[in-house]
JSON list of C-alpha atoms and ligand atoms in Angstrom, two decimals:
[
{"chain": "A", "resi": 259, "resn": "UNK", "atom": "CA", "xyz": [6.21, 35.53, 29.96]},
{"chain": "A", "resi": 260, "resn": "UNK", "atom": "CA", "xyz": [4.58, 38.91, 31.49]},
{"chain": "A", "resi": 261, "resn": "UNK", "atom": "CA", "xyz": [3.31, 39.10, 35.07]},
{"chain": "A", "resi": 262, "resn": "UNK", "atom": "CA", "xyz": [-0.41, 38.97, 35.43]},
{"chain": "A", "resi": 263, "resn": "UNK", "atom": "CA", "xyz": [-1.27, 41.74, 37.96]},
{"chain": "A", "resi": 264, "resn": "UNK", "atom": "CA", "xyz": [-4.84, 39.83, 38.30]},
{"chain": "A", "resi": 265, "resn": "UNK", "atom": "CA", "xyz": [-3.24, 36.97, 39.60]},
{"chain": "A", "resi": 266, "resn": "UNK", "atom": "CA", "xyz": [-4.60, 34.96, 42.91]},
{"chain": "A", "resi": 267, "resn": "UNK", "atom": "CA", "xyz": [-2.02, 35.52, 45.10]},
{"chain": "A", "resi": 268, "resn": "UNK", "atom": "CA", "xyz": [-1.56, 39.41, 43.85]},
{"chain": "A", "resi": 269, "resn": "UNK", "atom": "CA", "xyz": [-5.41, 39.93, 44.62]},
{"chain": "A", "resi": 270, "resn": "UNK", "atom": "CA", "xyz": [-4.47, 38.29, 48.07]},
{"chain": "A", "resi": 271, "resn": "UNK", "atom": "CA", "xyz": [-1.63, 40.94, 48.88]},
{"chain": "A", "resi": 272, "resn": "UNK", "atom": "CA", "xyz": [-3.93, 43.59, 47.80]},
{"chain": "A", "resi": 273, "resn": "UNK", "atom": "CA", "xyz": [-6.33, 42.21, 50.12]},
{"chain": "A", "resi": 274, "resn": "UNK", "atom": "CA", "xyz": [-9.34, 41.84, 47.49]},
{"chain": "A", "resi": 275, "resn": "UNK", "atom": "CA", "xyz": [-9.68, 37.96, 47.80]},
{"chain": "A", "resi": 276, "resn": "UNK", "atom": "CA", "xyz": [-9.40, 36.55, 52.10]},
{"chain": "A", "resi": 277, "resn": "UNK", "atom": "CA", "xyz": [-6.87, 34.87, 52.79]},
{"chain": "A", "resi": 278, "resn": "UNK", "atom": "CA", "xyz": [-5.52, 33.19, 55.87]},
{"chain": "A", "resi": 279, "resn": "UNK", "atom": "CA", "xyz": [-2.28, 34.92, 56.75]},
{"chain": "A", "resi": 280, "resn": "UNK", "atom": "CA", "xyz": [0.55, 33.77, 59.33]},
{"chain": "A", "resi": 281, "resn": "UNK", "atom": "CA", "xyz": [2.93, 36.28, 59.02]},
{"chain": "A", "resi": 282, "resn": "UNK", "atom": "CA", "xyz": [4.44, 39.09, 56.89]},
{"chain": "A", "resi": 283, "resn": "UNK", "atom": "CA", "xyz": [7.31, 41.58, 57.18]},
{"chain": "A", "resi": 284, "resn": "UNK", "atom": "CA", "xyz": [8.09, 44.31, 54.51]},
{"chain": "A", "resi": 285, "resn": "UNK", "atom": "CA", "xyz": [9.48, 42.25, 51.75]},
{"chain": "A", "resi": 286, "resn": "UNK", "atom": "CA", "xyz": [6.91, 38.37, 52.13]},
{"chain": "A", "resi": 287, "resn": "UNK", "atom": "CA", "xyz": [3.88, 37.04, 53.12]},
{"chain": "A", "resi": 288, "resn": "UNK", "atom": "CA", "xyz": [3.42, 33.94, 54.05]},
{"chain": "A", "resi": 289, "resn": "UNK", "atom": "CA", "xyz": [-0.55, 32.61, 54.53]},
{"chain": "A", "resi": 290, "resn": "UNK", "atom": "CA", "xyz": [-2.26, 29.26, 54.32]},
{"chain": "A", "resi": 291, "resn": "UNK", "atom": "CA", "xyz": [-2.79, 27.11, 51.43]},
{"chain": "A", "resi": 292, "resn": "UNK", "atom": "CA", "xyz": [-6.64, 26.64, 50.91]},
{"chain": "A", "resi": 293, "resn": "UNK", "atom": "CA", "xyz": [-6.05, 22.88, 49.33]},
{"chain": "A", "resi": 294, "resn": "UNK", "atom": "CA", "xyz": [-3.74, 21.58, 52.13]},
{"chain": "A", "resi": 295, "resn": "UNK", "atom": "CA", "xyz": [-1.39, 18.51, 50.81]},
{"chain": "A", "resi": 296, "resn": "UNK", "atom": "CA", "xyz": [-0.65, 17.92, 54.64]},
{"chain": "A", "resi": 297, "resn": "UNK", "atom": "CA", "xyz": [-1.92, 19.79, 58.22]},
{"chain": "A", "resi": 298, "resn": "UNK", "atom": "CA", "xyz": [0.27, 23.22, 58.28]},
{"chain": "A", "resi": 299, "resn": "UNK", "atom": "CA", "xyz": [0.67, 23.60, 54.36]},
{"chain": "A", "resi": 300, "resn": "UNK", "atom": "CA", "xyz": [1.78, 27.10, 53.79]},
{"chain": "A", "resi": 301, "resn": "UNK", "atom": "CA", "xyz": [3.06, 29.81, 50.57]},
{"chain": "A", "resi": 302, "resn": "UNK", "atom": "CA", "xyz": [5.57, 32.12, 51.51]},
{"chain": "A", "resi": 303, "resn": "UNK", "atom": "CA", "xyz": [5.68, 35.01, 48.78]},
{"chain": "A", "resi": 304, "resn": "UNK", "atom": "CA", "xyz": [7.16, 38.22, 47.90]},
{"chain": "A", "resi": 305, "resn": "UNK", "atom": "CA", "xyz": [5.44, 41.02, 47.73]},
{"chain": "A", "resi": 306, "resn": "UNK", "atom": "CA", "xyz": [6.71, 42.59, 44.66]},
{"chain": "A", "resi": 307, "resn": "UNK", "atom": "CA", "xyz": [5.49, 40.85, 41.61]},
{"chain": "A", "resi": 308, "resn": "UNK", "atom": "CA", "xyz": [7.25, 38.02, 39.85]},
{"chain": "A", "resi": 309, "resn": "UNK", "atom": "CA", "xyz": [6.15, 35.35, 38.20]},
{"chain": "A", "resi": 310, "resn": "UNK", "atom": "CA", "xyz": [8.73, 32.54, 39.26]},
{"chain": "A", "resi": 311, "resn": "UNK", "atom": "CA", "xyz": [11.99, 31.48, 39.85]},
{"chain": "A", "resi": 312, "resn": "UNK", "atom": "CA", "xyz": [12.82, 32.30, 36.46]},
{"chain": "A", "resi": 313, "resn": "UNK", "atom": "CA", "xyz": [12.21, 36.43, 36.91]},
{"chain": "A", "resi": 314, "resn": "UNK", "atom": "CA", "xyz": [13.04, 37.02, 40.32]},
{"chain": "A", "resi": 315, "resn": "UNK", "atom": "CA", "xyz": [15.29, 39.23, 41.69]},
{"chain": "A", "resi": 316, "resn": "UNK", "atom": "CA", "xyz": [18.10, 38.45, 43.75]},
{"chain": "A", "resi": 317, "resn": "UNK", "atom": "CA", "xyz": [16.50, 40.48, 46.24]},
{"chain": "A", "resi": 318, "resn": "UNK", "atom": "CA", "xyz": [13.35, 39.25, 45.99]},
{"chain": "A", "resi": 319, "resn": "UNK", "atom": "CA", "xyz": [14.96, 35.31, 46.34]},
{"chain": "A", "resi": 320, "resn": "UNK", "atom": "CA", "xyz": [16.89, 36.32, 48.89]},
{"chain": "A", "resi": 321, "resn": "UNK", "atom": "CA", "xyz": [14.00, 37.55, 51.46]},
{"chain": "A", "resi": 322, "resn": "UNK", "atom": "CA", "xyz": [11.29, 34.77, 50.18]},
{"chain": "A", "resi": 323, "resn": "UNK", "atom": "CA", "xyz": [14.12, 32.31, 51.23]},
{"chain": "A", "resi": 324, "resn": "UNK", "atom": "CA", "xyz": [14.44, 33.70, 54.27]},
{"chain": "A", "resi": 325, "resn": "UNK", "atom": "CA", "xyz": [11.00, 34.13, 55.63]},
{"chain": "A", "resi": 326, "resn": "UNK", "atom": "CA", "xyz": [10.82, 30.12, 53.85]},
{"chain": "A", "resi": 327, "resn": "UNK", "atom": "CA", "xyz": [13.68, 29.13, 56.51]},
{"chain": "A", "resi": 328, "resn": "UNK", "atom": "CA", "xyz": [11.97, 31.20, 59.45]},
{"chain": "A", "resi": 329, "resn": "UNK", "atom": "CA", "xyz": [8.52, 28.98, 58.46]},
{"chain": "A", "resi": 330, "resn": "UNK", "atom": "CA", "xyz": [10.02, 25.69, 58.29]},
{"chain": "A", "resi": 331, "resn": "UNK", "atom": "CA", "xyz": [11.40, 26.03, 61.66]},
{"chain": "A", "resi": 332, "resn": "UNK", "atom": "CA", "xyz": [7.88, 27.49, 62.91]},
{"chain": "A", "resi": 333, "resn": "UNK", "atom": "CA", "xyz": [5.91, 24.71, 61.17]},
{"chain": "A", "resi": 334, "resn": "UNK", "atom": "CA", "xyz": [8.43, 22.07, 62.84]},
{"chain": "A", "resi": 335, "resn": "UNK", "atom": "CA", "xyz": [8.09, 23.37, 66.35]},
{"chain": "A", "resi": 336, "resn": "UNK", "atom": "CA", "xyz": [4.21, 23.82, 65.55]},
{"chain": "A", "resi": 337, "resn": "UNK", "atom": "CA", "xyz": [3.35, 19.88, 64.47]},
{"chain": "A", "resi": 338, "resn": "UNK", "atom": "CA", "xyz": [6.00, 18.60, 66.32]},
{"chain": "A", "resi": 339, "resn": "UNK", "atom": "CA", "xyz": [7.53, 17.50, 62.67]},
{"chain": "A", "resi": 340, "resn": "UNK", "atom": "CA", "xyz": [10.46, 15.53, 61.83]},
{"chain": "A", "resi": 341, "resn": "UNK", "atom": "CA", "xyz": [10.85, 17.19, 58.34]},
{"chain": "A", "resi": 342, "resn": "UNK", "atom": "CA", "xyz": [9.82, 19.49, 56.18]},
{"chain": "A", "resi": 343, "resn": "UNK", "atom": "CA", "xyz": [9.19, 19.90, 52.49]},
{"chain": "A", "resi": 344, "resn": "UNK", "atom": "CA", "xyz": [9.41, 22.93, 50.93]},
{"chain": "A", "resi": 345, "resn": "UNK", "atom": "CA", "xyz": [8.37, 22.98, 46.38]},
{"chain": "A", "resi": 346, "resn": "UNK", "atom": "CA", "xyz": [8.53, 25.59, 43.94]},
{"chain": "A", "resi": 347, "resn": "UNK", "atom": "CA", "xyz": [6.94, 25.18, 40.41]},
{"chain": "A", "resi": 348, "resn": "UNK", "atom": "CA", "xyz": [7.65, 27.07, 37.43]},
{"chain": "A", "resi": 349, "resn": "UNK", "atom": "CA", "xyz": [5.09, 27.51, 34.54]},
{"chain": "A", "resi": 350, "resn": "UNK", "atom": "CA", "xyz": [2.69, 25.28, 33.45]},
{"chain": "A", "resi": 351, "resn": "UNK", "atom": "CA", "xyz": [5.15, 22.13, 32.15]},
{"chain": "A", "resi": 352, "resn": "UNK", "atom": "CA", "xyz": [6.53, 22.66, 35.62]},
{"chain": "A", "resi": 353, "resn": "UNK", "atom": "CA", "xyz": [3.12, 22.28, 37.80]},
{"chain": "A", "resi": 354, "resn": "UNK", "atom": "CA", "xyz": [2.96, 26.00, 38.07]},
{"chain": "A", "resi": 355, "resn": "UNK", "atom": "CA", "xyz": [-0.63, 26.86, 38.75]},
{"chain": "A", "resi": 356, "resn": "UNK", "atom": "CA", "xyz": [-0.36, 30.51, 39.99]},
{"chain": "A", "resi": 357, "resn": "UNK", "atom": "CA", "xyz": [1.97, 32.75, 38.40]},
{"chain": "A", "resi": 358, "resn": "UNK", "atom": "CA", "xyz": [3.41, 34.85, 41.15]},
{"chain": "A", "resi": 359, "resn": "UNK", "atom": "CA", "xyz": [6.30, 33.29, 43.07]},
{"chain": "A", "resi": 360, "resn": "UNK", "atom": "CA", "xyz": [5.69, 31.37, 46.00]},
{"chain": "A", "resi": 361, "resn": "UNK", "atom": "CA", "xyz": [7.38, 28.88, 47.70]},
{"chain": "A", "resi": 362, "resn": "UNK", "atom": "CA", "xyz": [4.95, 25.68, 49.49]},
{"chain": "A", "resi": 363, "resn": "UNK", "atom": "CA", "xyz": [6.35, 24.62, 53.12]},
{"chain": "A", "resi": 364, "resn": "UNK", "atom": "CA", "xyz": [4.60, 21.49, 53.91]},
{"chain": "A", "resi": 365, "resn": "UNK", "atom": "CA", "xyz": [5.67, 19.82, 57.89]},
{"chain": "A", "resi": 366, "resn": "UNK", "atom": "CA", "xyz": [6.39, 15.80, 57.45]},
{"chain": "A", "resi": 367, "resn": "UNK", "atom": "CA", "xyz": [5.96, 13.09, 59.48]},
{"chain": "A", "resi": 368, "resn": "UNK", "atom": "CA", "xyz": [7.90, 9.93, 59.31]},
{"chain": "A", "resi": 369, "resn": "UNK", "atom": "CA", "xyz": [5.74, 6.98, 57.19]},
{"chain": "A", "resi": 370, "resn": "UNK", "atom": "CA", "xyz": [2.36, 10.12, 56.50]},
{"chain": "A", "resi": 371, "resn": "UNK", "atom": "CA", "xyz": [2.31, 10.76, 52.97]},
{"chain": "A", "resi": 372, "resn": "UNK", "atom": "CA", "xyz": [1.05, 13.88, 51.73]},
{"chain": "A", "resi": 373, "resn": "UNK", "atom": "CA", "xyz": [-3.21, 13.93, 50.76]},
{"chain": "A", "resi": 374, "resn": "UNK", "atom": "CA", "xyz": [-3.59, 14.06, 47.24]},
{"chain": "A", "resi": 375, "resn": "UNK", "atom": "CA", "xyz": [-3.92, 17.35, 45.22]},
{"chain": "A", "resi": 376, "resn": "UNK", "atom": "CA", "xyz": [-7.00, 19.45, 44.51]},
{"chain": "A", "resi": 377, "resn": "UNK", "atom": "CA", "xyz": [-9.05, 19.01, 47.54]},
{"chain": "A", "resi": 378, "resn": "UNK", "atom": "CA", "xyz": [-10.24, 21.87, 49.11]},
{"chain": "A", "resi": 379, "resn": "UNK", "atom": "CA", "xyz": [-9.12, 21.94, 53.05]},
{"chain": "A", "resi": 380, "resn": "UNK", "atom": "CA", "xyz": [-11.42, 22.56, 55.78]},
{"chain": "A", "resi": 381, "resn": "UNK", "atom": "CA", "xyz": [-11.20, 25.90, 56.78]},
{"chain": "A", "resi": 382, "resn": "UNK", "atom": "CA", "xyz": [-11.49, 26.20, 60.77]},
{"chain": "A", "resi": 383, "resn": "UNK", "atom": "CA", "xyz": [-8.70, 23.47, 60.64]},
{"chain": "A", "resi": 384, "resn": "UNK", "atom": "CA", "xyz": [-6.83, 25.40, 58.47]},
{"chain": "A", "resi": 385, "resn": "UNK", "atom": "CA", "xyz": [-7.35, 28.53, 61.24]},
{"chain": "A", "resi": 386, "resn": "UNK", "atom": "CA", "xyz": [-6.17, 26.38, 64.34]},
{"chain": "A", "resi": 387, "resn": "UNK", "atom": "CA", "xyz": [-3.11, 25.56, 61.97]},
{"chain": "A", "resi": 388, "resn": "UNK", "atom": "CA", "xyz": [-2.46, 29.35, 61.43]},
{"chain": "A", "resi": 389, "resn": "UNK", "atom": "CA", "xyz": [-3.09, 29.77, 64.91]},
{"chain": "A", "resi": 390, "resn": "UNK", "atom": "CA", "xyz": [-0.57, 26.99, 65.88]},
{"chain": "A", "resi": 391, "resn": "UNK", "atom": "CA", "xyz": [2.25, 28.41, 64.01]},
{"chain": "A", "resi": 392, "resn": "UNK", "atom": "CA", "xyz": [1.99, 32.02, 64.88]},
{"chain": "A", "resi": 393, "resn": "UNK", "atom": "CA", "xyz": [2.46, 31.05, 68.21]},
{"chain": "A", "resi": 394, "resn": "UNK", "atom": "CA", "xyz": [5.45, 28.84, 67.44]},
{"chain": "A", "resi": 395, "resn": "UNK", "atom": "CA", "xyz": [6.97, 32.20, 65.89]},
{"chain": "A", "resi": 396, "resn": "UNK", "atom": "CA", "xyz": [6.21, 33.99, 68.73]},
{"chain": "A", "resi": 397, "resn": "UNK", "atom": "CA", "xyz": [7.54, 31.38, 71.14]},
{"chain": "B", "resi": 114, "resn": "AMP", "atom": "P1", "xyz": [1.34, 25.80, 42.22]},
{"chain": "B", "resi": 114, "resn": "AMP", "atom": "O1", "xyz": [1.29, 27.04, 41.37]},
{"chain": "B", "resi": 114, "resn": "AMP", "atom": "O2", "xyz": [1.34, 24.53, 41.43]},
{"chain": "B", "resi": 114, "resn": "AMP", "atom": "O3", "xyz": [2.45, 25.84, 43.23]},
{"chain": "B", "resi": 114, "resn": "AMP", "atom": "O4", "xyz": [-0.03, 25.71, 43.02]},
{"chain": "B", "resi": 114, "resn": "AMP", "atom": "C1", "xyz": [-0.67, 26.81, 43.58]},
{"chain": "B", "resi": 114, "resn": "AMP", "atom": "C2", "xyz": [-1.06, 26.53, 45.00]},
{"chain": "B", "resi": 114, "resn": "AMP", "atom": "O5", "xyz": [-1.83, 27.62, 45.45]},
{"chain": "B", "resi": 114, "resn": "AMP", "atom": "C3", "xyz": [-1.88, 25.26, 45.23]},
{"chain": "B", "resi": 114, "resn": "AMP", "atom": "O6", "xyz": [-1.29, 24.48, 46.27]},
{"chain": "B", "resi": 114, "resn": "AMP", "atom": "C4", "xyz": [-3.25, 25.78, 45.64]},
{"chain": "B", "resi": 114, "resn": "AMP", "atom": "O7", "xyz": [-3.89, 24.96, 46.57]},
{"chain": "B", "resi": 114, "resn": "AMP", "atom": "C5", "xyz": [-2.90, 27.14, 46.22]},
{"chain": "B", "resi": 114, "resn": "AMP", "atom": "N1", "xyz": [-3.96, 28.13, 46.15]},
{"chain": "B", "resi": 114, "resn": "AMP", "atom": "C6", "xyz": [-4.71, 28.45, 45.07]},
{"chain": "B", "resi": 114, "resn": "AMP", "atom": "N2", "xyz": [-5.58, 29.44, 45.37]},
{"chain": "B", "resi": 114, "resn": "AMP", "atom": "C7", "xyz": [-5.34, 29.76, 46.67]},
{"chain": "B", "resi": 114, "resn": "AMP", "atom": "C8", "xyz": [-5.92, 30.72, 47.56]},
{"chain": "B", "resi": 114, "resn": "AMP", "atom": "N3", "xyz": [-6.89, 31.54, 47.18]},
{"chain": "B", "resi": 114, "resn": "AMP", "atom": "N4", "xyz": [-5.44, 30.77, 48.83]},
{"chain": "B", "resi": 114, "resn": "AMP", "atom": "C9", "xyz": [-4.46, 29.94, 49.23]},
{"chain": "B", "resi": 114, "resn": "AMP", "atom": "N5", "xyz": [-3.86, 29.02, 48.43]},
{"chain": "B", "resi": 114, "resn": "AMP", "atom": "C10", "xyz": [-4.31, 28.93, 47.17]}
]
């Protein structure tokens, strides 16, 4: 399967669709998800194109894991969490929805289950999130 340089999250990094971003260094961004399964739902991607697990580099796994690590521990410190989940999807008959790489990190609570899929999140809550875990990576 070929790389579809029209892709959501590639018109995101070329900054021709808003998004709400958290962080970024020169090799991932990370920003919010717009249909939030829980408070603090975020993609960490690479910049480079890929479409999944199943293309990427080493290099390019290698730094999307890394900035993945650095957000769970910011998204645990932000909503006080006692867990996180992080999911990956590839292609369709594996829930793959957008074909560039990306990598969900979704902060758990003990006994809250995650809000069904599909529903668009509110998005000033989703901006206090942001807000809530760039200051836990600056902290
Ligand atoms: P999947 O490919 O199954 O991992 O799902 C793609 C994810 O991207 C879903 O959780 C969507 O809510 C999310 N998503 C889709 N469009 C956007 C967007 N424009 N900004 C942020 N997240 C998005």
């Amino acid at each position: 399967m070929d790389y579809d340089p029209d892709n959501i999250f590639a018109k995101i990094l070329r900054g021709e669709i808003p998004s709400t971003r958290v962080y970024e260094d020169d090799e991932t961004l990370v920003f919010m998800d717009i249909m939030p399964r829980v408070d603090g739902h975020l993609l960490v991607i690479p910049k480079t194109p890929c479409r999944n697990l199943l293309d990427a580099s080493e290099g390019q796994l290698s730094a999307v894991i890394a900035t993945t690590q650095k957000m769970a521990r910011a998204v645990m410190k932000a909503f006080d969490a006692q867990g996180v989940t992080v999911q990956q999807f590839n292609e369709s008959a594996g829930g793959q929805e957008v074909y560039h790489l990306h990598f969900h990190v979704l902060p758990r609570h003990d006994g809250v289950k995650p809000r069904a899929p599909g529903q668009m999140g509110d998005m000033d809550a989703i901006a206090t999130h942001a807000e809530k875990i760039r200051a836990a990576l600056e902290g």
